[in-house]
Short mmCIF file of C-alpha atoms in Angstrom, two decimals:
data_model
loop_
_atom_site.label_atom_id
_atom_site.label_comp_id
_atom_site.label_asym_id
_atom_site.label_seq_id
_atom_site.Cartn_x
_atom_site.Cartn_y
_atom_site.Cartn_z
CA UNK A 1 32.64 -28.16 -8.55
CA UNK A 2 33.51 -24.46 -8.43
CA UNK A 3 30.80 -23.72 -10.97
CA UNK A 4 28.20 -25.51 -8.82
CA UNK A 5 29.22 -23.56 -5.75
CA UNK A 6 29.09 -20.32 -7.72
CA UNK A 7 25.61 -21.14 -9.06
CA UNK A 8 24.33 -22.02 -5.59
CA UNK A 9 25.77 -18.78 -4.22
CA UNK A 10 24.15 -16.74 -6.99
CA UNK A 11 20.78 -18.39 -6.45
CA UNK A 12 20.92 -17.85 -2.69
CA UNK A 13 22.04 -14.25 -2.99
CA UNK A 14 19.20 -13.41 -5.41
CA UNK A 15 16.75 -15.02 -2.97
CA UNK A 16 18.12 -12.90 -0.11
CA UNK A 17 17.82 -9.70 -2.16
CA UNK A 18 14.24 -10.60 -3.13
CA UNK A 19 13.41 -11.20 0.54
CA UNK A 20 14.94 -7.83 1.50
CA UNK A 21 13.02 -6.08 -1.27
CA UNK A 22 9.78 -7.71 -0.17
CA UNK A 23 10.31 -6.63 3.43
CA UNK A 24 11.24 -3.09 2.37
CA UNK A 25 8.12 -2.89 0.20
CA UNK A 26 5.95 -4.07 3.10
CA UNK A 27 7.64 -1.53 5.38
CA UNK A 28 6.86 1.29 2.92
CA UNK A 29 3.19 0.31 2.86
CA UNK A 30 3.02 -0.13 6.64
CA UNK A 31 4.62 3.33 7.01
CA UNK A 32 1.82 4.80 4.87
CA UNK A 33 -0.89 3.33 7.08
CA UNK A 34 0.95 4.16 10.31
CA UNK A 35 1.13 7.78 9.19
CA UNK A 36 -2.59 7.75 8.40
CA UNK A 37 -3.33 6.28 11.83
CA UNK A 38 -1.23 8.85 13.70
CA UNK A 39 -2.11 11.83 11.49
CA UNK A 40 1.53 12.22 10.42
CA UNK A 41 1.41 13.60 6.87
CA UNK A 42 5.23 13.94 6.72
CA UNK A 43 5.60 10.21 7.36
CA UNK A 44 3.00 9.44 4.70
CA UNK A 45 4.65 11.78 2.17
CA UNK A 46 7.91 9.81 2.40
CA UNK A 47 6.16 6.71 1.01
CA UNK A 48 5.08 8.38 -2.23
CA UNK A 49 6.91 9.44 -5.36
CA UNK A 50 6.20 13.17 -5.95
CA UNK A 51 4.31 12.35 -9.16
CA UNK A 52 2.14 9.59 -7.65
CA UNK A 53 -1.23 8.83 -9.22
CA UNK A 54 -3.96 8.09 -6.67
CA UNK A 55 -7.38 6.76 -7.64
CA UNK A 56 -10.48 5.19 -6.11
CA UNK A 57 -13.12 3.04 -7.76
CA UNK A 58 -16.56 2.99 -6.14
CA UNK A 59 -20.23 2.54 -6.91
CA UNK A 60 -22.34 5.65 -6.43
CA UNK A 61 -25.91 5.84 -5.09
CA UNK A 62 -27.28 5.37 -8.61
CA UNK A 63 -25.36 2.10 -8.94
CA UNK A 64 -22.84 3.48 -11.43
CA UNK A 65 -19.15 2.64 -11.18
CA UNK A 66 -17.07 5.79 -10.75
CA UNK A 67 -13.35 6.49 -10.90
CA UNK A 68 -12.11 9.32 -8.69
CA UNK A 69 -8.64 10.88 -8.93
CA UNK A 70 -7.05 12.20 -5.73
CA UNK A 71 -4.17 14.66 -5.54
CA UNK A 72 -1.34 13.85 -3.16
CA UNK A 73 -1.46 17.37 -1.66
CA UNK A 74 -5.15 16.97 -0.76
CA UNK A 75 -4.56 13.52 0.72
CA UNK A 76 -1.66 14.78 2.85
CA UNK A 77 -3.70 17.79 3.98
CA UNK A 78 -6.58 15.53 5.05
CA UNK A 79 -4.20 13.34 7.04
CA UNK A 80 -2.36 16.24 8.68
CA UNK A 81 -5.45 18.26 9.55
CA UNK A 82 -6.82 17.35 12.99
CA UNK A 83 -9.95 15.22 12.58
CA UNK A 84 -12.28 13.24 14.76
CA UNK A 85 -11.26 9.66 15.29
CA UNK A 86 -8.31 7.53 14.31
CA UNK A 87 -8.06 6.41 10.68
CA UNK A 88 -7.17 2.74 10.95
CA UNK A 89 -6.81 0.76 7.74
CA UNK A 90 -6.25 -2.91 8.52
CA UNK A 91 -4.55 -4.72 5.66
CA UNK A 92 -3.60 -8.20 4.54
CA UNK A 93 -0.92 -8.65 1.89
CA UNK A 94 -2.45 -10.84 -0.81
CA UNK A 95 0.35 -10.77 -3.38
CA UNK A 96 3.68 -9.08 -3.99
CA UNK A 97 5.34 -9.27 -7.38
CA UNK A 98 8.82 -7.83 -7.94
CA UNK A 99 10.88 -7.40 -11.09
CA UNK A 100 14.10 -5.55 -10.34
CA UNK A 101 12.99 -1.97 -9.58
CA UNK A 102 9.25 -2.44 -10.12
CA UNK A 103 6.78 -3.99 -7.71
CA UNK A 104 3.06 -4.63 -7.65
CA UNK A 105 1.32 -5.20 -4.32
CA UNK A 106 -2.28 -6.23 -3.73
CA UNK A 107 -3.81 -5.90 -0.27
CA UNK A 108 -7.27 -6.55 1.10
CA UNK A 109 -8.31 -3.97 3.66
CA UNK A 110 -10.93 -2.88 6.15
CA UNK A 111 -11.10 0.80 7.08
CA UNK A 112 -12.18 1.89 10.55
CA UNK A 113 -12.80 5.26 12.15
CA UNK A 114 -11.72 4.47 15.69
CA UNK A 115 -13.43 1.08 16.19
CA UNK A 116 -16.31 1.74 13.78
CA UNK A 117 -16.19 -0.14 10.47
CA UNK A 118 -16.53 2.27 7.52
CA UNK A 119 -15.74 0.28 4.36
CA UNK A 120 -13.55 -2.43 2.86
CA UNK A 121 -11.93 -3.20 -0.47
CA UNK A 122 -8.59 -3.82 -2.07
CA UNK A 123 -5.54 -1.64 -2.62
CA UNK A 124 -3.38 -2.05 -5.70
CA UNK A 125 0.06 -0.47 -5.33
CA UNK A 126 2.71 0.09 -8.00
CA UNK A 127 6.08 0.87 -6.47
CA UNK A 128 9.46 1.76 -7.95
CA UNK A 129 12.85 1.45 -6.33
CA UNK A 130 14.77 4.71 -6.72
CA UNK A 131 18.03 5.39 -4.88
CA UNK A 132 17.55 2.11 -2.98
CA UNK A 133 14.17 3.26 -1.63
CA UNK A 134 10.76 1.86 -2.59
CA UNK A 135 8.20 4.57 -3.40
CA UNK A 136 4.53 4.32 -4.34
CA UNK A 137 3.93 5.66 -7.86
CA UNK A 138 0.35 4.47 -8.31
CA UNK A 139 -2.29 3.60 -5.75
CA UNK A 140 -5.78 2.58 -6.79
CA UNK A 141 -8.35 1.13 -4.43
CA UNK A 142 -11.91 -0.12 -4.34
CA UNK A 143 -14.43 0.83 -1.67
CA UNK A 144 -17.56 -0.99 -0.60
CA UNK A 145 -19.60 -1.68 2.52
CA UNK A 146 -20.95 -5.09 1.48
CA UNK A 147 -19.21 -8.44 0.90
CA UNK A 148 -16.34 -7.67 3.24
CA UNK A 149 -14.45 -10.82 4.08
CA UNK A 150 -13.80 -11.61 7.71
CA UNK A 151 -10.05 -12.17 7.35
CA UNK A 152 -7.18 -11.74 9.70
CA UNK A 153 -5.82 -8.26 9.16
CA UNK A 154 -2.30 -7.16 10.06
CA UNK A 155 -3.01 -3.80 11.65
#
């Protein structure tokens, strides 16, 4: 009987930790987009590991698929520099996979400048948990203006 109780306790506690990790991961990603929306580069910087890899996949005017690397410093500068309009990326969490200190998150998104639709795509995040904090170590996204699903977005 004691073994059953112990097993049930262990299963429940691992479920609770997984739920907490999932919420903390979502909070990290929401913090990134809140910082983008408010132009707060310091808030955004907290979500990234210092050695983050940032990339975008897009199709150019000639119809060729291109991969673009972005430096964190340039991204933070763009966010923190006053610009016209509010950058509002509306996301939907599609999947979250966690294995101890590693997580993969997939989100659909629509990007708006103020209320004007600019593009849509998906974000693929790799996060690591260091010192009990989830940080983004790799972010790669797609960008397109066509075939954007009309989904319910969180932000």
